Short mmCIF file of C-alpha atoms (C1' of nucleotides) in Angstrom, two decimals:
data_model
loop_
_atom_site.label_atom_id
_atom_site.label_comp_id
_atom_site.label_asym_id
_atom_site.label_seq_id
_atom_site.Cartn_x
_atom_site.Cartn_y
_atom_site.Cartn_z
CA UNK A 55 -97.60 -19.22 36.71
CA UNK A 56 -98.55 -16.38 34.86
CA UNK A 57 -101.29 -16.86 31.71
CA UNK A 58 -102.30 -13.70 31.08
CA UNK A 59 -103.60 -13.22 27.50
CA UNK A 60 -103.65 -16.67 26.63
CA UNK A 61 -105.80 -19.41 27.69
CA UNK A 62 -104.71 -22.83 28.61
CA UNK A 63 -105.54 -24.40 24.56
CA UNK A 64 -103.20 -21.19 23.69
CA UNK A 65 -105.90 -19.12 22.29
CA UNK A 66 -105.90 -15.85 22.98
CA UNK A 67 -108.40 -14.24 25.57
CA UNK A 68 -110.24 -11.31 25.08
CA UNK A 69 -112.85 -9.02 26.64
CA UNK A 70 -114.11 -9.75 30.10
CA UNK A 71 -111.96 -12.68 30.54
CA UNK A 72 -108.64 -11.09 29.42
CA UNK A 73 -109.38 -8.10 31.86
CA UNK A 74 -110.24 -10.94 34.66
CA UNK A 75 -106.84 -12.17 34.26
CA UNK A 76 -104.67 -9.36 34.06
CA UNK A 77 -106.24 -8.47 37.59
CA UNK A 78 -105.61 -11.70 38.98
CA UNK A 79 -102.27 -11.30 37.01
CA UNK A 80 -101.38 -8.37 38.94
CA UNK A 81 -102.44 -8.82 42.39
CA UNK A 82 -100.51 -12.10 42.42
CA UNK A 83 -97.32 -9.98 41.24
CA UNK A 84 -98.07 -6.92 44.09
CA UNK A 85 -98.46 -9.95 46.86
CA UNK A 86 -95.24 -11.43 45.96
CA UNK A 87 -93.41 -7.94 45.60
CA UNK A 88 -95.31 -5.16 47.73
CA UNK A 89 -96.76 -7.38 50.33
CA UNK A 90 -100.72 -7.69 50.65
CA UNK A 91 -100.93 -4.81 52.50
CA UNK A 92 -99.68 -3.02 49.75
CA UNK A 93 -101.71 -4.42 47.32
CA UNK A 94 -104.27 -2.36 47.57
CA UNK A 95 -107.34 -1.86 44.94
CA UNK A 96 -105.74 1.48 42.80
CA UNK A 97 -102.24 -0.40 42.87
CA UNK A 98 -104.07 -3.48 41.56
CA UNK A 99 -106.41 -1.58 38.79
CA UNK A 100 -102.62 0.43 37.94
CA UNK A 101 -100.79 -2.76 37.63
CA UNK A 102 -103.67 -4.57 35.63
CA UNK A 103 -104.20 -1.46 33.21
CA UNK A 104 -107.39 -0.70 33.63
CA UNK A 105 -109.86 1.49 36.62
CA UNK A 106 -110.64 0.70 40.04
CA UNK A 107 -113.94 0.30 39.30
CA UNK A 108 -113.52 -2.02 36.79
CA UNK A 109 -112.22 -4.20 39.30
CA UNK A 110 -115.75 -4.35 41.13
CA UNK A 111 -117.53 -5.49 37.67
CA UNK A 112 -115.49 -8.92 37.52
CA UNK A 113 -115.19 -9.19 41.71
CA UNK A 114 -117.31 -8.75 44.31
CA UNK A 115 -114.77 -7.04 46.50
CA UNK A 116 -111.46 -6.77 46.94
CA UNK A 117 -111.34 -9.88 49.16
CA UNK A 118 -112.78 -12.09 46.55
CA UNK A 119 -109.86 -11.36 44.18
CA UNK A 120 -107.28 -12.64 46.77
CA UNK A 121 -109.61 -15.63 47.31
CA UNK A 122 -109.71 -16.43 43.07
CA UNK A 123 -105.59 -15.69 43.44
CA UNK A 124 -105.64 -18.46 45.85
CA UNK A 125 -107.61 -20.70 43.90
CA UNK A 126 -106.56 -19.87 40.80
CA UNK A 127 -103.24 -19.45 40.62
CA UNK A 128 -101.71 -21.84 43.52
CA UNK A 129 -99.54 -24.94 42.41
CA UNK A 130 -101.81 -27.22 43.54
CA UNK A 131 -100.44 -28.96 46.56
CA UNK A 132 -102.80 -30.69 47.95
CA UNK A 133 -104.22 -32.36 44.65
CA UNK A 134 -100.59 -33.92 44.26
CA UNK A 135 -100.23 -35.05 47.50
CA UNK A 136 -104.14 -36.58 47.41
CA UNK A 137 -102.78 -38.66 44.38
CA UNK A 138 -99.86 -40.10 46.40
CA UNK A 139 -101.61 -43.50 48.19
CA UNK A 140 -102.64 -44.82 44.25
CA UNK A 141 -98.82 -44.44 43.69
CA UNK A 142 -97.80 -46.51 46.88
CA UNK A 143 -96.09 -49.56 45.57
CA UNK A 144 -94.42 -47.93 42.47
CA UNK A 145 -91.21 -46.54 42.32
CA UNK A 146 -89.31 -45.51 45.61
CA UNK A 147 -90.32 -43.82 48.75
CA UNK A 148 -87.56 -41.63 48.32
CA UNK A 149 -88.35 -40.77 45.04
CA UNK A 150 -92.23 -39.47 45.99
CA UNK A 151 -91.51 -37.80 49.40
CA UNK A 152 -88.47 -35.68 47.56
CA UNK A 153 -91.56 -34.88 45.13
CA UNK A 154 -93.28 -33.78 47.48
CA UNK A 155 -90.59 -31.73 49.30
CA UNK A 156 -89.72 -30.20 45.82
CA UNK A 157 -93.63 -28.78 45.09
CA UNK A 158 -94.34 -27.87 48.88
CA UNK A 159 -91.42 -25.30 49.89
CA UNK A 160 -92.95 -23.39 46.77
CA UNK A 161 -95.96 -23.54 46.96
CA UNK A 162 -95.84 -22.42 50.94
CA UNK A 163 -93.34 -19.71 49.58
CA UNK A 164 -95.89 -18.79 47.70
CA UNK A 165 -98.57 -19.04 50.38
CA UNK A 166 -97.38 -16.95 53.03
CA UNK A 167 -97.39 -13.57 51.90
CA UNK A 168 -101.81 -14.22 51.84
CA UNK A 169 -101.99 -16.55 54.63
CA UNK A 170 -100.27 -13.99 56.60
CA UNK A 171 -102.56 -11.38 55.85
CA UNK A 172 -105.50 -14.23 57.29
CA UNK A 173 -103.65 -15.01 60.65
CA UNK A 174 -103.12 -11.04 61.29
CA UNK A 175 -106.95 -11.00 61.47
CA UNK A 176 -108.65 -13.86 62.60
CA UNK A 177 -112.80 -12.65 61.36
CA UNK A 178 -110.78 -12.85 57.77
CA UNK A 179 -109.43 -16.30 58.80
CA UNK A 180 -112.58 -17.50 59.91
CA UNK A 181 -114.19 -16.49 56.78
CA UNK A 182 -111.98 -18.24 54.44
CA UNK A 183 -111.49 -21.60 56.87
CA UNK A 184 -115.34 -21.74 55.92
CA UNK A 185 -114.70 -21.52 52.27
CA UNK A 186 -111.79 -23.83 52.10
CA UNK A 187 -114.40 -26.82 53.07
CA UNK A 188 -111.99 -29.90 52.31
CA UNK A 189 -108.84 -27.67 51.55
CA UNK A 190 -107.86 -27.31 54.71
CA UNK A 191 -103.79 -27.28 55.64
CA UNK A 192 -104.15 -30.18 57.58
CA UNK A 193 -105.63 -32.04 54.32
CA UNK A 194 -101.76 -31.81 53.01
CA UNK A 195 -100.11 -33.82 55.78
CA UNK A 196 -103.09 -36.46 56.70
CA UNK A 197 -102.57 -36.98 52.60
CA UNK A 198 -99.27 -37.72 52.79
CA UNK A 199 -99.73 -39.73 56.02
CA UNK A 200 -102.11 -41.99 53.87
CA UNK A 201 -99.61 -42.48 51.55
CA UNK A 202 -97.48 -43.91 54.64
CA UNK A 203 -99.58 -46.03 55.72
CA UNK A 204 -100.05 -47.71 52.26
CA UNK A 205 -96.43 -48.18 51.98
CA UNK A 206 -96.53 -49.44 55.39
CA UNK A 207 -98.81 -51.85 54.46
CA UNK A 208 -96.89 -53.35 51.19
CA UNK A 209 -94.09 -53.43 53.88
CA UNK A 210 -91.99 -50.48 52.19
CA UNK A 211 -91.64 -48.57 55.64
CA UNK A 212 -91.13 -49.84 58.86
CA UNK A 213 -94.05 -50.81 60.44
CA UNK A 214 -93.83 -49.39 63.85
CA UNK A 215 -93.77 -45.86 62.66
CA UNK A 216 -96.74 -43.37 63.21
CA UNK A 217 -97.54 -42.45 59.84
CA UNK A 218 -99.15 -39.04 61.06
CA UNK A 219 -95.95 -38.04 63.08
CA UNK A 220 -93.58 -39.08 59.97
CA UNK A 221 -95.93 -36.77 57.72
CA UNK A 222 -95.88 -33.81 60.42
CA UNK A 223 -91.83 -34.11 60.29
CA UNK A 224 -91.90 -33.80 56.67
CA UNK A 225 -94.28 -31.20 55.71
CA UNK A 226 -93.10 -29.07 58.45
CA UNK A 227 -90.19 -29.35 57.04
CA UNK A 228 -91.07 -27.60 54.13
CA UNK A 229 -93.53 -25.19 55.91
CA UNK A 230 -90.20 -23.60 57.56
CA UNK A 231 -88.15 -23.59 54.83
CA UNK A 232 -90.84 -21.99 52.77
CA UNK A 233 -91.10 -19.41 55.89
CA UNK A 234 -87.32 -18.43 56.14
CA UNK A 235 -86.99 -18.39 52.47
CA UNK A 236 -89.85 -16.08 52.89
CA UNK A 237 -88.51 -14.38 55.85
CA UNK A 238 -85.17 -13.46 55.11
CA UNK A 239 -85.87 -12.91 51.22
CA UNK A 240 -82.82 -12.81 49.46
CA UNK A 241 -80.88 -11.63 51.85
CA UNK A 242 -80.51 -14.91 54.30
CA UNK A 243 -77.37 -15.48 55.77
CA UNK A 244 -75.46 -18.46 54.29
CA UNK A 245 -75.97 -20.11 57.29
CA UNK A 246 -80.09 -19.45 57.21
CA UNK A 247 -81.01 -21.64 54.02
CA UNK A 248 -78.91 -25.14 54.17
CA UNK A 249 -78.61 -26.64 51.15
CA UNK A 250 -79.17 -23.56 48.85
CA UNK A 251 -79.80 -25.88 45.81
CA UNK A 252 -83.76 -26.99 46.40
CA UNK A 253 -82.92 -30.66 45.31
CA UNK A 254 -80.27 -30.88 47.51
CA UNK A 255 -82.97 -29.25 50.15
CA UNK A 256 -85.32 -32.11 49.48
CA UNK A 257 -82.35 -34.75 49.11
CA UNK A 258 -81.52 -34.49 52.74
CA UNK A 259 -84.29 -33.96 54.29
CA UNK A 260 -85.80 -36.76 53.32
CA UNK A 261 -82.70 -38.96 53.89
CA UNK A 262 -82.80 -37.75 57.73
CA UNK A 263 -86.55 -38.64 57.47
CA UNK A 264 -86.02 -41.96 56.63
CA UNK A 265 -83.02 -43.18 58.40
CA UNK A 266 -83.46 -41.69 61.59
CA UNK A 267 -81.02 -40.33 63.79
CA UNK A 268 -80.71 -42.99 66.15
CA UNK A 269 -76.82 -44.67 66.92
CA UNK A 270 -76.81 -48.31 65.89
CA UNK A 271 -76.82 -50.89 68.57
CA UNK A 272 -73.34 -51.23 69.94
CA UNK B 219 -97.30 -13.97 80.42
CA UNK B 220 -98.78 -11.28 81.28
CA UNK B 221 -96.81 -9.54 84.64
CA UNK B 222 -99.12 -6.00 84.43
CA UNK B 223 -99.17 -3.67 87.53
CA UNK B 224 -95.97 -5.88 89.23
CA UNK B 225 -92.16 -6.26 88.55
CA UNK B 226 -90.70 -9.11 88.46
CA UNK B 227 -89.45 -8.28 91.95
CA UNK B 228 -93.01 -8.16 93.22
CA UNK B 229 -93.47 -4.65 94.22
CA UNK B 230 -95.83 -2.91 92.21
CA UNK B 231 -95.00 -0.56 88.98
CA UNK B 232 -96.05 2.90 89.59
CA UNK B 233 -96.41 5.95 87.22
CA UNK B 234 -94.94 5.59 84.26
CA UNK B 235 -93.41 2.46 84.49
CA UNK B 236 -97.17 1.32 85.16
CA UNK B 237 -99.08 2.49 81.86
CA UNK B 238 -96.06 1.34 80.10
CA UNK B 239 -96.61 -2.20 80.91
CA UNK B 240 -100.41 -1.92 80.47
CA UNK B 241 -99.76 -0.97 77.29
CA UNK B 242 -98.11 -3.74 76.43
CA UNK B 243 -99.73 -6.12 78.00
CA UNK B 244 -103.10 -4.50 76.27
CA UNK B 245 -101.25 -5.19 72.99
CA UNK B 246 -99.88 -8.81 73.41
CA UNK B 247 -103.95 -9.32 74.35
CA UNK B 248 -105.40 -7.63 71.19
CA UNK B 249 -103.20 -9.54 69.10
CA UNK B 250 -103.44 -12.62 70.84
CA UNK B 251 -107.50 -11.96 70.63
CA UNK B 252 -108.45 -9.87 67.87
CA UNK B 253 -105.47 -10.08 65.75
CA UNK B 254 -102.78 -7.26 64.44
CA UNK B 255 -104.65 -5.46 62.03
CA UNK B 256 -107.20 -5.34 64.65
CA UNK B 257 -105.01 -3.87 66.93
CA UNK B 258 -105.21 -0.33 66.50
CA UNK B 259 -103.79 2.51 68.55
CA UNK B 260 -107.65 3.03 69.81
CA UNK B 261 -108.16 -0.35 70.61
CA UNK B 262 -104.53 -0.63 72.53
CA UNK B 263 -105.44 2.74 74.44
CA UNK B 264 -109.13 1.15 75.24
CA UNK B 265 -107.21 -1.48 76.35
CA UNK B 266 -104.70 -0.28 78.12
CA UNK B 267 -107.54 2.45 80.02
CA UNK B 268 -104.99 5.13 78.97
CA UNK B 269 -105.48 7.76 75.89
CA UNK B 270 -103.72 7.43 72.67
CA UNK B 271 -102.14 10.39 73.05
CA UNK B 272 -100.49 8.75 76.05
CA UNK B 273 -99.14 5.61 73.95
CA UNK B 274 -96.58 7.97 72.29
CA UNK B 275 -95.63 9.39 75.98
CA UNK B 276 -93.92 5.70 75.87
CA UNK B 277 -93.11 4.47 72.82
CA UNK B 278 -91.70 6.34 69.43
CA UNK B 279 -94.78 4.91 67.24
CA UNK B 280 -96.96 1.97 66.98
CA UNK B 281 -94.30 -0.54 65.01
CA UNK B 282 -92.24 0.10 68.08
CA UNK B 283 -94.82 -1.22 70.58
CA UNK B 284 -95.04 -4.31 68.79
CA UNK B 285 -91.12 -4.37 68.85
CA UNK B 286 -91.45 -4.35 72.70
CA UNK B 287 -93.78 -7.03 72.82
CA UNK B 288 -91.76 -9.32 70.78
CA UNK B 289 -88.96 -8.71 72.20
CA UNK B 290 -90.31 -7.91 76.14
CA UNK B 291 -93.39 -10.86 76.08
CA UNK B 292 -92.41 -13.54 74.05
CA UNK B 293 -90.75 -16.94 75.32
CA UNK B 294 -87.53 -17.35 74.99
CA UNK B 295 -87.33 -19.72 72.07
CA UNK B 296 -83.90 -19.29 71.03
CA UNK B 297 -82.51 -18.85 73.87
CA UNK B 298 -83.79 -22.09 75.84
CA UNK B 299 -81.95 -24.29 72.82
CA UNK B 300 -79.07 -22.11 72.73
CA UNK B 301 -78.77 -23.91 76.05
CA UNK B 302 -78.95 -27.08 75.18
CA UNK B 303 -75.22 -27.89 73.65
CA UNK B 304 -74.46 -27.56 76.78
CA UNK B 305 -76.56 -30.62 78.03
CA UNK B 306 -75.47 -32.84 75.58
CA UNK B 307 -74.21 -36.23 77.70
CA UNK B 308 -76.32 -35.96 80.16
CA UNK B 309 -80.15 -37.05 80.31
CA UNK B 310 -81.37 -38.65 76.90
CA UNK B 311 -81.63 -37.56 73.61
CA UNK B 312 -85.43 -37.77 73.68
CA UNK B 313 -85.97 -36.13 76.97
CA UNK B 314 -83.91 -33.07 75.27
CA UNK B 315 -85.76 -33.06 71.76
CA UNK B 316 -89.47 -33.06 73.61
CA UNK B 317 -88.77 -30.33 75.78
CA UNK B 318 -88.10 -28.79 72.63
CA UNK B 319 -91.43 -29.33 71.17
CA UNK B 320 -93.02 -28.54 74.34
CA UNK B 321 -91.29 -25.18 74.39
CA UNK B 322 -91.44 -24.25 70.68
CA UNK B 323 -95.13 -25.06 70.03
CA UNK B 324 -96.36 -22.53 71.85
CA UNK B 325 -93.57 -19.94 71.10
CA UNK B 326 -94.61 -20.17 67.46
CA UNK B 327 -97.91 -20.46 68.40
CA UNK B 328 -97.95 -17.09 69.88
CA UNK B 329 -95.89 -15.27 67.37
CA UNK B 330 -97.61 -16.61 64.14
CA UNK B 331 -100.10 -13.73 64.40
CA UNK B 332 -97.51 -10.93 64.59
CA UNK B 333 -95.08 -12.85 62.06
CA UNK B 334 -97.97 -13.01 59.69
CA UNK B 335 -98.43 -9.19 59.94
CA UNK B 336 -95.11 -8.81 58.54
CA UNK B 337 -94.89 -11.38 55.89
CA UNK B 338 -97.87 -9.03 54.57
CA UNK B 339 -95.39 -6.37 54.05
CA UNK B 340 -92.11 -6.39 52.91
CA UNK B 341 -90.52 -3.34 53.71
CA UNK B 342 -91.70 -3.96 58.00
CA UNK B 343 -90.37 -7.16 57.64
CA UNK B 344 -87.03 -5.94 56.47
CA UNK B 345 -87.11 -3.52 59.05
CA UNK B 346 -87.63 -5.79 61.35
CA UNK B 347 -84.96 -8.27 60.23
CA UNK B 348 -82.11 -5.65 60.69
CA UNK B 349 -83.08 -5.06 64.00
CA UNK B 350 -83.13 -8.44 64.76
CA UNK B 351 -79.38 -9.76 64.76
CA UNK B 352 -78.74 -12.73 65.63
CA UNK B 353 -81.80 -13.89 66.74
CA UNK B 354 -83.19 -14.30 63.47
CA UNK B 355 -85.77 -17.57 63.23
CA UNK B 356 -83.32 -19.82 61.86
CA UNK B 357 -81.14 -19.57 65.10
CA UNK B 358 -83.56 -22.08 66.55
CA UNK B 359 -82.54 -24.97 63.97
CA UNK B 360 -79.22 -23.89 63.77
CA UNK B 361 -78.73 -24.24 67.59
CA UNK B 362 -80.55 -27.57 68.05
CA UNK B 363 -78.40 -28.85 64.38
CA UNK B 364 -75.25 -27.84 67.13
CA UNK B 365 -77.06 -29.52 70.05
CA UNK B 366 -77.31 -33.06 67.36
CA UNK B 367 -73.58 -32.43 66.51
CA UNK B 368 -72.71 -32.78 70.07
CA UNK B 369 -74.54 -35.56 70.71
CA UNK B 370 -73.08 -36.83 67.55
CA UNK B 371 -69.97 -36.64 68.69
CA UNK B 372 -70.77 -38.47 71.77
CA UNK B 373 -71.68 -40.98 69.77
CA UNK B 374 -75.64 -40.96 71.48
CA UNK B 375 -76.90 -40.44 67.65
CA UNK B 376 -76.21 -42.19 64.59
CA UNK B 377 -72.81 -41.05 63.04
CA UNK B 378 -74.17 -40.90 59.34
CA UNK B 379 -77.09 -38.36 60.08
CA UNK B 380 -77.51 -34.87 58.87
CA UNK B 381 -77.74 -32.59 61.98
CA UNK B 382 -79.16 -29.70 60.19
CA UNK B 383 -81.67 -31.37 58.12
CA UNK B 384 -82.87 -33.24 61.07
CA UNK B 385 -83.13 -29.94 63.02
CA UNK B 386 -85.22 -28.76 60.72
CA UNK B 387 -87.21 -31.50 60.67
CA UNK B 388 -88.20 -31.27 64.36
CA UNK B 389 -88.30 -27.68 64.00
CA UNK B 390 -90.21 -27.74 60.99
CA UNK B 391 -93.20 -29.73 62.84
CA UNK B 392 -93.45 -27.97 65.39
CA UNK B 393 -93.26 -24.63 63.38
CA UNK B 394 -96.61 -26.17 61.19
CA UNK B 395 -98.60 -27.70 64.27
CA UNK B 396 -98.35 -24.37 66.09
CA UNK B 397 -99.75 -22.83 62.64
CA UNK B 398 -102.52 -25.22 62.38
CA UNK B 399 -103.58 -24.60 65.52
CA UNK B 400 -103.50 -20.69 64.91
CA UNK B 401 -104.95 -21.37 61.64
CA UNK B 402 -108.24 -23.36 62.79
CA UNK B 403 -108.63 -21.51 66.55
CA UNK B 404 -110.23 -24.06 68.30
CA UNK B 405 -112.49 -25.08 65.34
CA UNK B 406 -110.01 -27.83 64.12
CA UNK B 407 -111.58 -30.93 62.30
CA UNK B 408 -110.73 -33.80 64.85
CA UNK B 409 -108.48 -34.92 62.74
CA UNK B 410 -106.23 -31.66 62.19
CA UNK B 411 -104.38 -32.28 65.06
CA UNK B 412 -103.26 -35.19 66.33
CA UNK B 413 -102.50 -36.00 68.51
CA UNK B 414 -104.42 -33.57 70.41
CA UNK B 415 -102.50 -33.56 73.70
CA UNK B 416 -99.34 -31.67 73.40
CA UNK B 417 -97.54 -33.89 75.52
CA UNK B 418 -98.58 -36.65 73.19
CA UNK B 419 -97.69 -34.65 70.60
CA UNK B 420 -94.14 -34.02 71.20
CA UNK B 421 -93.71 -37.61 72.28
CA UNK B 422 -94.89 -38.84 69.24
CA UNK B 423 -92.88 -36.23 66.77
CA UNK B 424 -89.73 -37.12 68.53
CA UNK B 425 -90.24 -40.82 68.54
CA UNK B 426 -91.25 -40.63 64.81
CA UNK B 427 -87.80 -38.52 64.32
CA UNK B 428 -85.61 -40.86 66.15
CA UNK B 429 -86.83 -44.30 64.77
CA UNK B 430 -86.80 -42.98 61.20
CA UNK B 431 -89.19 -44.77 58.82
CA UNK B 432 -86.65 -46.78 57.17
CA UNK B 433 -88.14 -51.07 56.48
CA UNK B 434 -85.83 -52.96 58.55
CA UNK B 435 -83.63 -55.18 56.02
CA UNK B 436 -85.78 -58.24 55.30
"C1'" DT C 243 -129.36 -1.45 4.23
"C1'" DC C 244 -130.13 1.04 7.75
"C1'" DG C 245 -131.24 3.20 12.41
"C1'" DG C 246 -131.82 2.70 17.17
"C1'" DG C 247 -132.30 0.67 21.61
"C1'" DG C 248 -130.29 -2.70 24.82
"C1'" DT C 249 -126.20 -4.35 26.99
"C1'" DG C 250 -121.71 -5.40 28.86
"C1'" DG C 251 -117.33 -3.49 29.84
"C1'" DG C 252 -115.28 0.56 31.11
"C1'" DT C 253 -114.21 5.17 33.61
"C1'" DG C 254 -113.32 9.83 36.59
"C1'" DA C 255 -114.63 11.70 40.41
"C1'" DG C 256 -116.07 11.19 44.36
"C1'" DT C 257 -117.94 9.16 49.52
"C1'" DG C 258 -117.50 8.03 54.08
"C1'" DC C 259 -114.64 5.94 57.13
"C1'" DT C 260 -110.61 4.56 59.81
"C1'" DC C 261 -106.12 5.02 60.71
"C1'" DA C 262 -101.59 6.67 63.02
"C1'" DC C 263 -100.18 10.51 64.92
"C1'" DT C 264 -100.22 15.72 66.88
"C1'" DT C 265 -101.55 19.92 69.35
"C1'" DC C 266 -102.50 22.05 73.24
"C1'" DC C 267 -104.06 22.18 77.53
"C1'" DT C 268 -104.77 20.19 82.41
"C1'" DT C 269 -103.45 17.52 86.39
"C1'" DC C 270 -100.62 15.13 89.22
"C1'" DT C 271 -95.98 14.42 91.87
"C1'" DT C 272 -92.05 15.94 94.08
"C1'" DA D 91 -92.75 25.75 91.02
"C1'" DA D 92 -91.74 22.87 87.47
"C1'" DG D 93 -91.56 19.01 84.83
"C1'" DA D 94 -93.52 14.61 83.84
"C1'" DA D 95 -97.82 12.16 82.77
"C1'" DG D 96 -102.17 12.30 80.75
"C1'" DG D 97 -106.32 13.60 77.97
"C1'" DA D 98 -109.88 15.89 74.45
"C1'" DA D 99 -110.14 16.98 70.19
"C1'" DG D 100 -108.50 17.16 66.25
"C1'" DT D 101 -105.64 16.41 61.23
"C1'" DG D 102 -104.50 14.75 56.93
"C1'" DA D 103 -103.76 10.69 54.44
"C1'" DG D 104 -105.13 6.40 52.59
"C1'" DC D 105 -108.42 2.99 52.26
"C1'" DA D 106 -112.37 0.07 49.94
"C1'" DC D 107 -115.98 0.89 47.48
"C1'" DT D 108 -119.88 3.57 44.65
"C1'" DC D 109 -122.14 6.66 41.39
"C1'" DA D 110 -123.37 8.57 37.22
"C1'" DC D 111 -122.19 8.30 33.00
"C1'" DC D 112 -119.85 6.75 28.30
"C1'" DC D 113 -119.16 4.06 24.24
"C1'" DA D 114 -118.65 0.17 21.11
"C1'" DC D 115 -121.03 -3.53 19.52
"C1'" DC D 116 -124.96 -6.63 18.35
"C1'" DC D 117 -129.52 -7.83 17.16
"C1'" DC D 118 -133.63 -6.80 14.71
"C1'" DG D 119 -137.70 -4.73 12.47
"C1'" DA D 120 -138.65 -1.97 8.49
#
DNA sequence: TCGGGGTGGGTGAGTGCTCACTTCCTTCTT
DNA sequence: AAGAAGGAAGTGAGCACTCACCCACCCCGA
């Protein structure tokens, strides 16, 4: 996650671009330890090495940083799921929605800790809904629903199913998991997190997707 | 929701009892409208047509108003499908599971904004775990995984299912739809939620659940 | 080969503001 | 009369953000 010092060809950054990244460095690591509301702009400049007002000469405030964080740092789950209908054919269905299970409950892990800061206030939420322009949340299950209805047009999944339901089940799957993983942060009751093991997570889930839970014609 | 200026026997609150409930109806409003951060002790005074000074004649500090307001103005989520092992046998499956969706959508819906003020901040949201009990968030899958079991046993649901994993499932989409509909606030692309009708909604989630999306063998 | 001005990255020390919460006094109610 | 309920006017702390200034480095004419 992490690529501070080095770019992605391995070289090493330096100058304005090395200082850029330790900041985006270390607000990522304060959100996912402090919380965002402890993240503030001194606990950011301490963690990145350097002054608060250097902060201002790469960002234009302190908003924009969680913004690049966002952008910049995110697995990218939508992009994944937005390659899924080309795929529709190959392989199993299984096989891609446990992919998909497998990058989402991070990356909404991930997630939370900002977009929970956004639906405390919603002028902030409004602001960045405008800036997300084809990013949206939704954009991650009507994805996945196209991928569905491919399938469901080679005949792979049964055609009387709503794709867009089938996708909602799936993805909100993962949205709660990544919430009470979230939520009860290391300290879950056994009970909270079944299966522990994230493959086995993704196993299941999309084994009660798929066969359904009603009883067989008698 | 909101039951200011009358108890739930009708007559009316007087004195004390009185601003107390202002208060927290003024707060369920401010976060409900302007969100938690927004929701200052001015703004809940303002609100409430009472003086700060008078919010801590009633309550310890300001975490412990928004205590009372989950705990005093929320729906009971977890309670209503702690219910429903109970029911299992009679009615049908799917008359069980929407009611479900109809209840939890708007539960979640309500306490996203709050919720997201904690996931900011770690140390308030362990606080706020301890005090919860056992009515942490993953009672409400847990409960409706016992609810499938029973049904299971009755034999009204397929035999080979996973009861937790297709808890969470339902759960899961109801848990995301109430957070897109937080998350765009009445500015949703047509498309973000769909169907748009809640009973439709629900109807269609549960169908999708129940059928599964498995090809029927050739 | 040198000097010097421009520039980009950096800082220490604030600024004004908002916040949760308190002090102290007054006004009701019984 | 007395205690509970309420209010005006703070208080100190923490916040995002700014200001005035510094210094290393590079280019370039002489």
């Amino acid at each position: 996650m992490t690529n501070e010092g080095t770019r992605e060809d391995g070289r090493p950054l330096t100058g304005a671009a090395l200082t850029r990244a330790k900041v985006l460095d270390a607000a990522a690591r304060l959100i996912g330890t402090v919380g965002l509301v402890r993240a503030t702009t001194k606990e950011i400049a301490r963690e990145a090495g350097c002054s608060e007002a250097a902060l201002y000469k790469h960002f234009r405030d302190k908003e924009d940083i969680f913004v690049r964080v966002l952008r910049e740092r995110a697995p990218r789950l939508a992009a994944a799921v937005a390659e899924l209908p080309d795929r529709a054919g190959q392989g199993s269905v299984r096989e891609h929605l446990e992919a998909v299970v497998v990058i989402a409950v991070p990356f909404y892990r991930q997630s939370f800790p900002m977009a929970g800061g956004l639906l405390a206030s919603p002028e902030l939420l409004a602001a960045h809904r405008r800036k997300l322009d084809d990013a949206g949340p939704h954009h991650v299950s009507s994805h996945l629903a196209d991928y569905l209805r491919a399938e469901q047009r080679l005949g792979r999944i049964a055609a009387d199913v709503d794709p867009d339901a089938a996708a909602m089940l799936l993805i909100g799957a993962c949205f709660h998991r990544a919430f009470l993983e979230v939520f009860y942060a290391g300290e879950a009751p056994a009970e909270a997190l079944r299966p522990a093991d994230p493959d086995e997570f993704a196993a299941a889930t999309v084994r009660a997707l798929v066969g359904g839970i009603e009883a067989p014609e008698a």
